[in-house]
CSV table of C-alpha atoms in Angstrom, one decimal:
chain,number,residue,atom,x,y,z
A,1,UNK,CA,12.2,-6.3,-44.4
A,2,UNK,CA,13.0,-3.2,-42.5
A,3,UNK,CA,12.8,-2.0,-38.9
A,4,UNK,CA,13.1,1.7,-38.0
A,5,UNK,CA,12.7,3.1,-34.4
A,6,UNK,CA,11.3,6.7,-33.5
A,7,UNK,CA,11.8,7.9,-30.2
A,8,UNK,CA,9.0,10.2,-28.7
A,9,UNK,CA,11.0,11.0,-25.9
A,10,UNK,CA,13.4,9.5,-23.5
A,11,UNK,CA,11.0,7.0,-22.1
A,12,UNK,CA,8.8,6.4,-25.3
A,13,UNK,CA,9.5,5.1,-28.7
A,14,UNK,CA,8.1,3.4,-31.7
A,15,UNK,CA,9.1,0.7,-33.5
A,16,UNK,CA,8.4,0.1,-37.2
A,17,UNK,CA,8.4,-3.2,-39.2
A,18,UNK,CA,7.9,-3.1,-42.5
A,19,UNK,CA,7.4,-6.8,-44.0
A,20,UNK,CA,7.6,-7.2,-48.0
A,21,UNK,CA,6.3,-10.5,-50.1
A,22,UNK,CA,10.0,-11.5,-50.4
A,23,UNK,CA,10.2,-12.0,-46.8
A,24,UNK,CA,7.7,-14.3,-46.6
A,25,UNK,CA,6.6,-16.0,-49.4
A,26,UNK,CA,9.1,-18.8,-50.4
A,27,UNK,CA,8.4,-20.2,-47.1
A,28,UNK,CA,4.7,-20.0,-47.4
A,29,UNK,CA,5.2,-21.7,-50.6
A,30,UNK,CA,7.5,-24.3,-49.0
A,31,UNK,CA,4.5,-25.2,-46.6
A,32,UNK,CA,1.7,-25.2,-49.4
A,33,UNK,CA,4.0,-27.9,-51.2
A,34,UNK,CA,3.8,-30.0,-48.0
A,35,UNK,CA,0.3,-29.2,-47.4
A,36,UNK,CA,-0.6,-30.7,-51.2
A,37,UNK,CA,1.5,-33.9,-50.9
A,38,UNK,CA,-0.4,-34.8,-47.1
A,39,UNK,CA,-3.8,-33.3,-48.2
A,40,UNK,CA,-6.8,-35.7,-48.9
A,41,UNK,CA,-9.1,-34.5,-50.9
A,42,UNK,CA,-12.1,-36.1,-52.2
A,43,UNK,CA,-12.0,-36.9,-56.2
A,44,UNK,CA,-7.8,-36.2,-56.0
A,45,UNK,CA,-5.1,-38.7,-55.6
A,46,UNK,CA,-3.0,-38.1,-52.5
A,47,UNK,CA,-0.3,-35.5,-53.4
A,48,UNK,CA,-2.5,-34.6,-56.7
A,49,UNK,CA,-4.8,-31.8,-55.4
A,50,UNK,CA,-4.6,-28.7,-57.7
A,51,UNK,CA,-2.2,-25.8,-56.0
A,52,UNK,CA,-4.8,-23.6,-56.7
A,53,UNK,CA,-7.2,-25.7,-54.8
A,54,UNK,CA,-4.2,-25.6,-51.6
A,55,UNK,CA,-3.7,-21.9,-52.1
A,56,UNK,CA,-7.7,-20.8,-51.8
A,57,UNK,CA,-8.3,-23.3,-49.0
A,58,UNK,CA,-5.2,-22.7,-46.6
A,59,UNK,CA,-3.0,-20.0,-48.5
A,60,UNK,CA,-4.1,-16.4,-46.4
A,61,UNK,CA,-4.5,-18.7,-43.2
A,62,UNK,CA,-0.6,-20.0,-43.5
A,63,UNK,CA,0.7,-16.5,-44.8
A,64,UNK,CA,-0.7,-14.9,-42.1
A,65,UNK,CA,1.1,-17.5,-39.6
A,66,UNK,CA,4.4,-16.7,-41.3
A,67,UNK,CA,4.1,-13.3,-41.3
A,68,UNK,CA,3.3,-13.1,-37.6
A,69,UNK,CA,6.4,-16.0,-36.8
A,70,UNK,CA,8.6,-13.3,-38.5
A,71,UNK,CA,7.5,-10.3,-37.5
A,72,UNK,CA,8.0,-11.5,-33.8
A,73,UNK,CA,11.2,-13.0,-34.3
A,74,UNK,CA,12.4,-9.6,-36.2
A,75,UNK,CA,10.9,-7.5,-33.4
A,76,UNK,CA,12.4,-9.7,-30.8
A,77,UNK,CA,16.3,-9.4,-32.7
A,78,UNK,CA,15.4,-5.9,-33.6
A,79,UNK,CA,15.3,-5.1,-29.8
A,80,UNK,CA,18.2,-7.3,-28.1
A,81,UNK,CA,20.5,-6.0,-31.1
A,82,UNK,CA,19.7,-2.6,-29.9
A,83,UNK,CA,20.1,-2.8,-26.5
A,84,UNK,CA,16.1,-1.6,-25.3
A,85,UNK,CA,15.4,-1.8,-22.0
A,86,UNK,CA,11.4,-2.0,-21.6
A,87,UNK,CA,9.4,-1.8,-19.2
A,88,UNK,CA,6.5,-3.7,-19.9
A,89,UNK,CA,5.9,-5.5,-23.5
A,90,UNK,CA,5.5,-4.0,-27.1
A,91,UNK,CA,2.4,-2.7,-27.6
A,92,UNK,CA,0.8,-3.2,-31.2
A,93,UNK,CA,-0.5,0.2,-33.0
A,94,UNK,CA,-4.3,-0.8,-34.6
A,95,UNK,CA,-4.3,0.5,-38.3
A,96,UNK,CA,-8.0,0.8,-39.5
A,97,UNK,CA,-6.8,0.4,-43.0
A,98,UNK,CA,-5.0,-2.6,-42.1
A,99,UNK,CA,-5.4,-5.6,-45.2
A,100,UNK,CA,-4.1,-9.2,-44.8
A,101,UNK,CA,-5.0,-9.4,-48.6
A,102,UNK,CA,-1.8,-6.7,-49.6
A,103,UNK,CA,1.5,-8.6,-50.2
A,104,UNK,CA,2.9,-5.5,-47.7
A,105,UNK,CA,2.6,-4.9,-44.6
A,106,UNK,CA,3.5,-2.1,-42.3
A,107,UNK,CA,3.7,-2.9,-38.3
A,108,UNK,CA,4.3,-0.4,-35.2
A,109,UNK,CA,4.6,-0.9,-31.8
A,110,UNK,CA,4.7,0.9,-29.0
A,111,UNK,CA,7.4,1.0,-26.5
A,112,UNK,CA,8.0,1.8,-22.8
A,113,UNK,CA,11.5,2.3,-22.2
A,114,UNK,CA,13.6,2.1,-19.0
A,115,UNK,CA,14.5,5.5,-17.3
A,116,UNK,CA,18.4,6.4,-16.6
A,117,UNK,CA,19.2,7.2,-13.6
A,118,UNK,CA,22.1,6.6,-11.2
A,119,UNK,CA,21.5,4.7,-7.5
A,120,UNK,CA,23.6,7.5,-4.4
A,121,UNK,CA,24.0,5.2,-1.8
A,122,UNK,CA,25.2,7.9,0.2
A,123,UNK,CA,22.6,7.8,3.2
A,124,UNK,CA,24.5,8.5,6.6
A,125,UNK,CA,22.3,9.4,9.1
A,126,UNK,CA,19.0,8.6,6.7
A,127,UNK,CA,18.8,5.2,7.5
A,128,UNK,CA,18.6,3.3,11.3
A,129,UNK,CA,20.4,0.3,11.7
A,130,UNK,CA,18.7,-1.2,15.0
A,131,UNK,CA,20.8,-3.3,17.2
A,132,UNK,CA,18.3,-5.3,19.4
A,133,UNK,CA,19.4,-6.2,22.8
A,134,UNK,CA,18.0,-9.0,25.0
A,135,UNK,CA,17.3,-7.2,28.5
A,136,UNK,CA,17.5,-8.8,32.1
A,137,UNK,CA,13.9,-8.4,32.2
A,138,UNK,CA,13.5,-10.3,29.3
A,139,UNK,CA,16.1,-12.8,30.8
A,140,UNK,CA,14.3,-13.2,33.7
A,141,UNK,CA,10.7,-13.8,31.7
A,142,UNK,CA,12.5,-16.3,29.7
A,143,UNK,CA,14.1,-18.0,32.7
A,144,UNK,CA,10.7,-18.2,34.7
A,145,UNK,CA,8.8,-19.6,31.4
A,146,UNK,CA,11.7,-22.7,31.1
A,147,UNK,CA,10.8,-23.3,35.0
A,148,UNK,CA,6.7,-23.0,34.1
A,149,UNK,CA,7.1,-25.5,31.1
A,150,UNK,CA,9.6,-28.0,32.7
A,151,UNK,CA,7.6,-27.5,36.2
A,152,UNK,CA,5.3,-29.9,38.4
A,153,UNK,CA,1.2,-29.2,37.4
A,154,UNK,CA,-0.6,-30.4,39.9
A,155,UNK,CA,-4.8,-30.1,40.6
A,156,UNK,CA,-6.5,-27.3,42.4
A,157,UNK,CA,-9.8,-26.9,44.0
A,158,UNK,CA,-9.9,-23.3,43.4
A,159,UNK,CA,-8.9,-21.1,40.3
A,160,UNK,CA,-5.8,-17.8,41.5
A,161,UNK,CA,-4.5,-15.6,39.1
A,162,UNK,CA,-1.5,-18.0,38.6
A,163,UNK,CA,-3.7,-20.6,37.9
A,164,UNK,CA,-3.7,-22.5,34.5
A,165,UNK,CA,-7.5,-22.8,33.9
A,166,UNK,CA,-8.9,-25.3,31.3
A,167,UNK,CA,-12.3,-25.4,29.9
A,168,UNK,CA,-14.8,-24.5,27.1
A,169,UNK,CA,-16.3,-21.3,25.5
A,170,UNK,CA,-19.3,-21.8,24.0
A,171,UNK,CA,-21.6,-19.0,21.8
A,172,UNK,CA,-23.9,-20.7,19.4
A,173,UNK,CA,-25.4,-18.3,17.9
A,174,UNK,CA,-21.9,-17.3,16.8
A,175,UNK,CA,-20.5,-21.5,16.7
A,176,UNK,CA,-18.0,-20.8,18.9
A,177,UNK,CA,-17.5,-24.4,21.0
A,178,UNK,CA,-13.6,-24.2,21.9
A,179,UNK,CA,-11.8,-25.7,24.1
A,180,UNK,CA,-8.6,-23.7,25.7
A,181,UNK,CA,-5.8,-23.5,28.4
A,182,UNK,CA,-4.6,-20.2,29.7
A,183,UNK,CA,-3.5,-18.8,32.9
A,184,UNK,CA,-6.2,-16.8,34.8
A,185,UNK,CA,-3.6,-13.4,34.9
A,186,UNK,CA,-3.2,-13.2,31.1
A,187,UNK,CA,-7.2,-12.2,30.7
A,188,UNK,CA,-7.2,-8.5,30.3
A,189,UNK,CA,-8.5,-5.8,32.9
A,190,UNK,CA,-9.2,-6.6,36.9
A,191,UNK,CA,-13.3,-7.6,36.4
A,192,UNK,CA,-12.6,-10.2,34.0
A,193,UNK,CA,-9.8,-12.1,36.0
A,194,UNK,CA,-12.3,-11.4,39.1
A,195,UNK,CA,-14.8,-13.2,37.3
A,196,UNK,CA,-12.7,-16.3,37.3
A,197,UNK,CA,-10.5,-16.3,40.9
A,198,UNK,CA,-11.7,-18.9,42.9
A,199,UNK,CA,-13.9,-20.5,40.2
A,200,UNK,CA,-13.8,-24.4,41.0
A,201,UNK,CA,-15.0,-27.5,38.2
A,202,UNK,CA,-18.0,-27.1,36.5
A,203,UNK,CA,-18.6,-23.5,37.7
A,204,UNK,CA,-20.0,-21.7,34.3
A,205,UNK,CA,-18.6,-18.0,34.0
A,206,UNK,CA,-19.7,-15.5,31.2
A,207,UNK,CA,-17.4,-13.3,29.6
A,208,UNK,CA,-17.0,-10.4,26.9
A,209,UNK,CA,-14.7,-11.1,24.1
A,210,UNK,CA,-14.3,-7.4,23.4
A,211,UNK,CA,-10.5,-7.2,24.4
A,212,UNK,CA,-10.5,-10.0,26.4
A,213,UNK,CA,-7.1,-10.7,25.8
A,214,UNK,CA,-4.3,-7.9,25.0
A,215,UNK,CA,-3.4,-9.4,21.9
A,216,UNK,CA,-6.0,-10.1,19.1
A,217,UNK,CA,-3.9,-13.0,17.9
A,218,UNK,CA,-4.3,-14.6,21.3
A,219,UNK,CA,-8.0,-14.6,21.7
A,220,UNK,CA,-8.4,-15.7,18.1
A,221,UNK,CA,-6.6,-19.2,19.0
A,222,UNK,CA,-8.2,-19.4,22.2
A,223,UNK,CA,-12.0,-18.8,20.7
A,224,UNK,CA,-11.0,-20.5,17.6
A,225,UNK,CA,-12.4,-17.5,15.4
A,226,UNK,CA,-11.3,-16.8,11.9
A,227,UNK,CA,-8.5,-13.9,11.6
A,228,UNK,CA,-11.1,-11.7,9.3
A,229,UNK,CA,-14.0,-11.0,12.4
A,230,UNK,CA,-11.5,-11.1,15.5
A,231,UNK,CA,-10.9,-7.7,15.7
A,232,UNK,CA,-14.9,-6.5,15.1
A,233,UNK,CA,-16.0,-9.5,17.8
A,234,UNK,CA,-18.3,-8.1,20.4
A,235,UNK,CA,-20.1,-10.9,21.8
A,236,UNK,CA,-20.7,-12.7,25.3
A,237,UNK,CA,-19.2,-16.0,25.7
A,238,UNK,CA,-19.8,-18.8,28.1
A,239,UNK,CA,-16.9,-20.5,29.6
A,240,UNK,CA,-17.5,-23.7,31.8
A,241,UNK,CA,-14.7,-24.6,33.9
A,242,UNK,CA,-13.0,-27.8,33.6
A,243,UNK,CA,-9.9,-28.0,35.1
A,244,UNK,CA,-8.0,-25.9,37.3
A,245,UNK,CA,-4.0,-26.4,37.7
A,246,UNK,CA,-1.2,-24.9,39.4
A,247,UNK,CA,2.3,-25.3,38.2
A,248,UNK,CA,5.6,-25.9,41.0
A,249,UNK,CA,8.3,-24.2,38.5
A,250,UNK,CA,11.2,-26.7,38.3
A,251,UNK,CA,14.3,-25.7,40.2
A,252,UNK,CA,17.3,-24.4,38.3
A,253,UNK,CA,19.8,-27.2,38.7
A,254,UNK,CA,21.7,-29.9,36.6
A,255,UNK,CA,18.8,-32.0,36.1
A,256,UNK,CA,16.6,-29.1,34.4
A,257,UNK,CA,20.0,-28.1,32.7
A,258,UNK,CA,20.2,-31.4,31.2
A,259,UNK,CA,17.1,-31.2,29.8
A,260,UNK,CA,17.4,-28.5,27.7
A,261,UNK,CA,21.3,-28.9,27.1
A,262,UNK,CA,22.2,-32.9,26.4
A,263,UNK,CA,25.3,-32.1,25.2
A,264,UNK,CA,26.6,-30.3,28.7
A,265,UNK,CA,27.1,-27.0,27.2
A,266,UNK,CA,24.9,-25.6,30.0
A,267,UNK,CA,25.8,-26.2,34.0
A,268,UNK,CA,24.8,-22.7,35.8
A,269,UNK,CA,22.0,-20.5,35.6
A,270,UNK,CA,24.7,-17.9,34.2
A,271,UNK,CA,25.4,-19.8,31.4
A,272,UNK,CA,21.7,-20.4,30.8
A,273,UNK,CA,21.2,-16.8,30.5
A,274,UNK,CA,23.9,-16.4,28.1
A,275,UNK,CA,22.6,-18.9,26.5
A,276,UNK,CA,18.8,-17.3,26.2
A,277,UNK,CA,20.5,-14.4,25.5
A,278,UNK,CA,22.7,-15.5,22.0
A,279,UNK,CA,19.6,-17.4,21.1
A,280,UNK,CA,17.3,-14.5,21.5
A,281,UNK,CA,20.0,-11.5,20.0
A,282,UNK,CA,20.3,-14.1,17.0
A,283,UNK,CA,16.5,-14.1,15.8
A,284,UNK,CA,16.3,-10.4,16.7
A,285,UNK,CA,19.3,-10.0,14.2
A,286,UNK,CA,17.1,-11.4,11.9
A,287,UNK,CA,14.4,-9.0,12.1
A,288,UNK,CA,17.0,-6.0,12.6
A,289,UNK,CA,18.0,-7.0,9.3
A,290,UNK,CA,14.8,-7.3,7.5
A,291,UNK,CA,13.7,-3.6,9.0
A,292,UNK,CA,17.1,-2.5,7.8
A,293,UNK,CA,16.3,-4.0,4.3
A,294,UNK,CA,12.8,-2.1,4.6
A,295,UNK,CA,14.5,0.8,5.2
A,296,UNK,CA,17.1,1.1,3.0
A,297,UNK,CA,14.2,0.4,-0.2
A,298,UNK,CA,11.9,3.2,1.5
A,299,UNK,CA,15.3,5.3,1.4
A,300,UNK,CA,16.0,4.4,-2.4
A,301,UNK,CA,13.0,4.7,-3.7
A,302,UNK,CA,12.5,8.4,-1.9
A,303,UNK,CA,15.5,9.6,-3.1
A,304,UNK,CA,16.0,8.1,-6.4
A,305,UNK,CA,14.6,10.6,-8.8
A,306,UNK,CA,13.4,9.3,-12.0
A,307,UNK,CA,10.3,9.4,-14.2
A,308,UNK,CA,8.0,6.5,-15.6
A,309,UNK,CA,6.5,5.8,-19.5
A,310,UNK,CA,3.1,6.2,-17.4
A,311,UNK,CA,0.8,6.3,-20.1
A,312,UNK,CA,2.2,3.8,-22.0
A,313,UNK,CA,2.5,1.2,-18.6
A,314,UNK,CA,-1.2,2.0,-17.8
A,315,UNK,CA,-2.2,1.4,-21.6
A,316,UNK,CA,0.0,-1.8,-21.5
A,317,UNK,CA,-1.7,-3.2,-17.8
A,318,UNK,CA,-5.6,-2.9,-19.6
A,319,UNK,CA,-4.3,-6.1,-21.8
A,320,UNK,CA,-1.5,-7.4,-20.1
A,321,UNK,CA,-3.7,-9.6,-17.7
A,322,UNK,CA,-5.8,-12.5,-18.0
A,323,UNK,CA,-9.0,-10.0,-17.9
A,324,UNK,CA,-9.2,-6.5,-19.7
A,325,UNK,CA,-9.1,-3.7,-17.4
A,326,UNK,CA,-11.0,-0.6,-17.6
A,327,UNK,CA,-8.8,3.1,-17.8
A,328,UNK,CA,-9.8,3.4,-14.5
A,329,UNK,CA,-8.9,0.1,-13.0
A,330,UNK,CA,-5.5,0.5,-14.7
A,331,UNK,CA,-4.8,3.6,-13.5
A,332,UNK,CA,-5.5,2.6,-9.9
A,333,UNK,CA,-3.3,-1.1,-10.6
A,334,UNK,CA,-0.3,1.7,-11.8
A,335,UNK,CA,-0.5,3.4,-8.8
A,336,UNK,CA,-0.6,0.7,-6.7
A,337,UNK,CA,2.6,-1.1,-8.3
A,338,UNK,CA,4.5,2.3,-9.0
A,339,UNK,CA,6.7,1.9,-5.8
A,340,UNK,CA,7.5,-1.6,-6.3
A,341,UNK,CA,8.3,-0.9,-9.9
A,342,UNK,CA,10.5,1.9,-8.7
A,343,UNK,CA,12.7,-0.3,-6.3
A,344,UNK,CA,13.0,-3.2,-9.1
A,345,UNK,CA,14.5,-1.2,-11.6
A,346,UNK,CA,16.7,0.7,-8.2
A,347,UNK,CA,17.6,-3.2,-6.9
A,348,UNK,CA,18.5,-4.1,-10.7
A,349,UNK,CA,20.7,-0.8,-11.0
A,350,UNK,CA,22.5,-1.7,-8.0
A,351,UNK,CA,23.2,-5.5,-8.9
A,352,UNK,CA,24.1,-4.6,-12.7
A,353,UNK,CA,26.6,-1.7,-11.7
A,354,UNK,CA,28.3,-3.8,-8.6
A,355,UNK,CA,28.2,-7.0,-10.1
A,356,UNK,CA,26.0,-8.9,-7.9
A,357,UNK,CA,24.6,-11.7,-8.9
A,358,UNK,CA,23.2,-15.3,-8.4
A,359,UNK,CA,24.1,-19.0,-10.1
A,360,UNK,CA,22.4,-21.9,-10.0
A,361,UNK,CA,24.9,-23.8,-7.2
A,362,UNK,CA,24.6,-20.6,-5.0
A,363,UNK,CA,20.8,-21.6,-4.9
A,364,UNK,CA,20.9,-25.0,-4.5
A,365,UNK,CA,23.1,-24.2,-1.9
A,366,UNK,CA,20.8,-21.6,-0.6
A,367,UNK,CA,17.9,-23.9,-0.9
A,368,UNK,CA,20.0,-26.9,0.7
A,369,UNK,CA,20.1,-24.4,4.2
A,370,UNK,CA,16.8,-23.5,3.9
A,371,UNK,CA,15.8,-27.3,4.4
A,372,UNK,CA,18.6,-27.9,6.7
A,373,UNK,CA,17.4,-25.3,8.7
A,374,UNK,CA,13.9,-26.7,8.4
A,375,UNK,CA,14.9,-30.6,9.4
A,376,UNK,CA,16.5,-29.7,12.2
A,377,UNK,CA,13.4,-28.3,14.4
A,378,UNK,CA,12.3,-32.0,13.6
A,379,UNK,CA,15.1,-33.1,15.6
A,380,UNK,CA,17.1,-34.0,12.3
A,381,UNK,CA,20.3,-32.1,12.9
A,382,UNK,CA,22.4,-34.2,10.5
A,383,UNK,CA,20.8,-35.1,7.6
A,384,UNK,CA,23.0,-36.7,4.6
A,385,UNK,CA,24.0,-34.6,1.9
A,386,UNK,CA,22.0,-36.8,-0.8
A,387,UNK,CA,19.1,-36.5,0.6
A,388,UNK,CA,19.1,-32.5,1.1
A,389,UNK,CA,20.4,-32.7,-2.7
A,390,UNK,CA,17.1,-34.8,-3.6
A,391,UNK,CA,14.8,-32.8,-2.1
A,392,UNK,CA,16.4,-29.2,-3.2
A,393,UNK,CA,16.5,-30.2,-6.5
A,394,UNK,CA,12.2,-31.1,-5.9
A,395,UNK,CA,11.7,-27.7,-4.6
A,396,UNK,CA,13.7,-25.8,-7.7
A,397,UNK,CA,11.8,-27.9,-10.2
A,398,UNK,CA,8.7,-25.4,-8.7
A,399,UNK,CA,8.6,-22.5,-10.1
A,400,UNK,CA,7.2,-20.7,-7.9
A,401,UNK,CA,9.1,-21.7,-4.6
A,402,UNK,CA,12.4,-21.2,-6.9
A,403,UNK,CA,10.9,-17.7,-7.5
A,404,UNK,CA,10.5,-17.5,-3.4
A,405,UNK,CA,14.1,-18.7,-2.8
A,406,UNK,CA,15.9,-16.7,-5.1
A,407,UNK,CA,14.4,-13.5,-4.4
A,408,UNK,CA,15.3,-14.2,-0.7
A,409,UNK,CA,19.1,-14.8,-1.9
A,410,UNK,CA,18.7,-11.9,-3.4
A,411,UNK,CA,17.8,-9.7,-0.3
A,412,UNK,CA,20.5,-11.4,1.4
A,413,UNK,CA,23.0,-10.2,-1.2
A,414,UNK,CA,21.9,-7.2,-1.4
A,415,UNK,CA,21.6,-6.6,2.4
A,416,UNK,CA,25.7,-7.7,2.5
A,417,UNK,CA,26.2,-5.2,-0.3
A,418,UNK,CA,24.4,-2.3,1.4
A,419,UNK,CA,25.7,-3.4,5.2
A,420,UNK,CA,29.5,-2.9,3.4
A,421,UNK,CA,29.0,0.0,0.8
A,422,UNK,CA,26.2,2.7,3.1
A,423,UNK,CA,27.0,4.3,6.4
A,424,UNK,CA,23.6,4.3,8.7
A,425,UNK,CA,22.2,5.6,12.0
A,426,UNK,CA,22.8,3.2,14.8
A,427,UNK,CA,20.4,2.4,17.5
A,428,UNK,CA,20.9,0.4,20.4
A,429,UNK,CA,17.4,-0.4,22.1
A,430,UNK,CA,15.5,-3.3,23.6
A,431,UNK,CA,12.8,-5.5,21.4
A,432,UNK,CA,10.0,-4.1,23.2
A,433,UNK,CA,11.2,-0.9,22.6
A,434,UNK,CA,12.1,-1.9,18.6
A,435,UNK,CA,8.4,-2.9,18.3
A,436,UNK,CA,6.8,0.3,19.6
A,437,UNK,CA,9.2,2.5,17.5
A,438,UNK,CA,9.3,0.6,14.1
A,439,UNK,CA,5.9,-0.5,14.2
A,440,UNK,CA,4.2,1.7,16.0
């Protein structure tokens, strides 16, 4: 057997196998033998069915097994021995003149090869790193909505802005029967919170969904209306009154302090603020550092100059999936996966050159904070180490949350790695304002 490589250019070769009756045939003949002594053949004795009989029966069909077991197992060798980075799997070259019947065979395959290129993670003043503040206005929002949810609701005859209102939209024609709670002021514009001051139980009031609320998400819950027609909803709704409420906000003392703080780590509204404020700065951090991570790949892939085998990984994509794809609809898949292609090879430069890299105990470990994290919103704040070990090990044995889970060790290591190694932009700005400017 012999295996020769051309390369086409830096990002294409081909790979040759050429495959020679010696390679193959003593173990074709090995499996004929076994195939006579089990075969069972009318007018034969067990293990006494003519060769010849064997070889015209099953002699091309196990040849051409043997040859294909080798040929991928040589191909496979041929290409870790050498080193090939590929993007995409060998693809095999059709010969018209191909023949199974010949006792040599000639193979090519088609490869896509990795580009070279080195990672500058040189970027000061490309990239913003945003440091998200919690504001006194946002203090004092939070502050007011722990004395609304902790405070005295009491019955009303008569619906005011402040009021919590209760009752039922209705639009058959577009079966929309939902019952809701909201406070009167959070309707959006003047005429539709007219429509429902001073409203009493029982009164019916009806009401256009077009931006009835300022956030999309909102009216969605309240209506009960999938996600994919919220936005395009344009319809008149009926809402019958059921209950109106007010709500006494509870004073700010111990016994409200207790309540959120059992273990006395809170006695002053000064400490409750600080208190809002870590917790809030803390999840900001958390989306600070997933728009830093954003920005840092949008950086790398701009400025990380390489070319792509793009013939060859659009001619690989028309086979590589369950269902053939046309030129055209692999052309348009290429495109729409270039980027991400770009920043895997980019993230796998940067890990292989500095070393960065995952084991198995880093993502149990990983896994084991993940559920930790998860228990204790369900009050379980100390759950025995066994049992996070049991049920880490459940969620590795999936696949695909193991996929989920290391990729997101991944991000973390690589967000350390960049956060030590690349100067950025800093920003210091409130969330409202980190909403309008990131997203626009």
């Amino acid at each position: 057997m012999n295996i020769t490589k051309e390369s086409i250019d830096a990002l294409n070769a081909v790979v040759k196998v050429d495959i020679v009756a010696e390679d193959y045939q003593a173990k074709v003949s090995s499996l004929l033998t076994d195939y006579r002594k089990k075969a069972d053949v009318p007018g034969f004795r067990k293990g006494h069915v003519p060769m010849g009989m064997i070889k015209k029966q099953y002699g091309k069909s196990i040849m051409i097994d043997e040859v294909n077991k080798l040929l991928q197992e040589s191909l496979n060798k041929f290409i870790a021995e050498e080193k090939l980075e590929m993007l995409g799997n060998p693809l095999p070259r059709m010969t018209e003149d191909f023949n199974w019947d010949a006792e040599e065979f000639s193979f090519e395959f088609e490869l896509g090869l990795a580009p070279v290129f080195e990672v500058d993670l040189k970027a000061k003043d490309k990239v913003t790193q945003y440091n998200i503040i919690a504001t006194e206005e946002l203090l004092d929002e939070e502050v007011k909505n722990i004395q609304t949810r902790y405070g005295k609701v009491s019955a009303i005859e008569e619906a005011t802005e402040e009021s919590n209102i209760t009752g039922t939209f209705v639009n058959e024609e577009n079966e929309i029967n939902k019952k809701s709670t909201f406070i009167v002021k959070d309707l959006n514009g003047d005429e539709n919170i007219a429509k429902l001051v001073g409203a009493k139980v029982g009164d019916v009031v009806e009401l256009g969904t077009k931006d009835l609320f300022e956030d999309a998400h909102r009216l969605e819950h309240i209506l009960g209306v999938s996600h994919d027609v919220i936005h395009d909803l344009d319809i008149t709704v009926s809402f019958t009154v059921e209950e109106v409420t007010k709500t006494e906000p509870a004073d700010l003392d111990k016994e409200l302090f207790d309540k959120l703080f059992p273990d006395g780590s809170v006695t002053s509204v000064t400490e409750l603020r600080e208190k809002i404020k870590e917790d809030a700065e803390k999840q900001f951090q958390q989306q600070g550092d997933q728009q830093l991570l954003n920005a840092i790949t949008e950086y790398l892939v701009e400025s990380t100059k390489f070319d792509l085998p793009a013939d060859f990984l659009k001619k690989w994509l028309r086979t590589a999936g369950e269902k053939p794809l046309t030129e055209e609809e692999a052309t348009a898949e290429f495109e729409k996966s270039e980027k991400g292609l770009r920043y895997q090879l980019i993230e796998g430069k940067v890990m292989k050159d500095n070393d960065i890299k995952i084991d198995y105990t880093e993502l149990v470990d990983y896994a084991k904070g993940f559920i930790r994290t998860q228990m204790a919103q369900f009050g379980n704040t100390n759950p025995e180490e066994k049992e996070l070990d049991d049920i880490a090990g459940r969620i590795l044995q999936n696949q695909e949350e193991a996929q989920k889970l290391q990729s997101q060790l991944i991000s973390n290591k690589l967000l350390t790695f960049y956060k030590e190694n690349m100067s950025f932009k800093s920003k210091e700005l409130s969330y409202e304002d980190f909403i309008k400017e990131v997203y626009k």
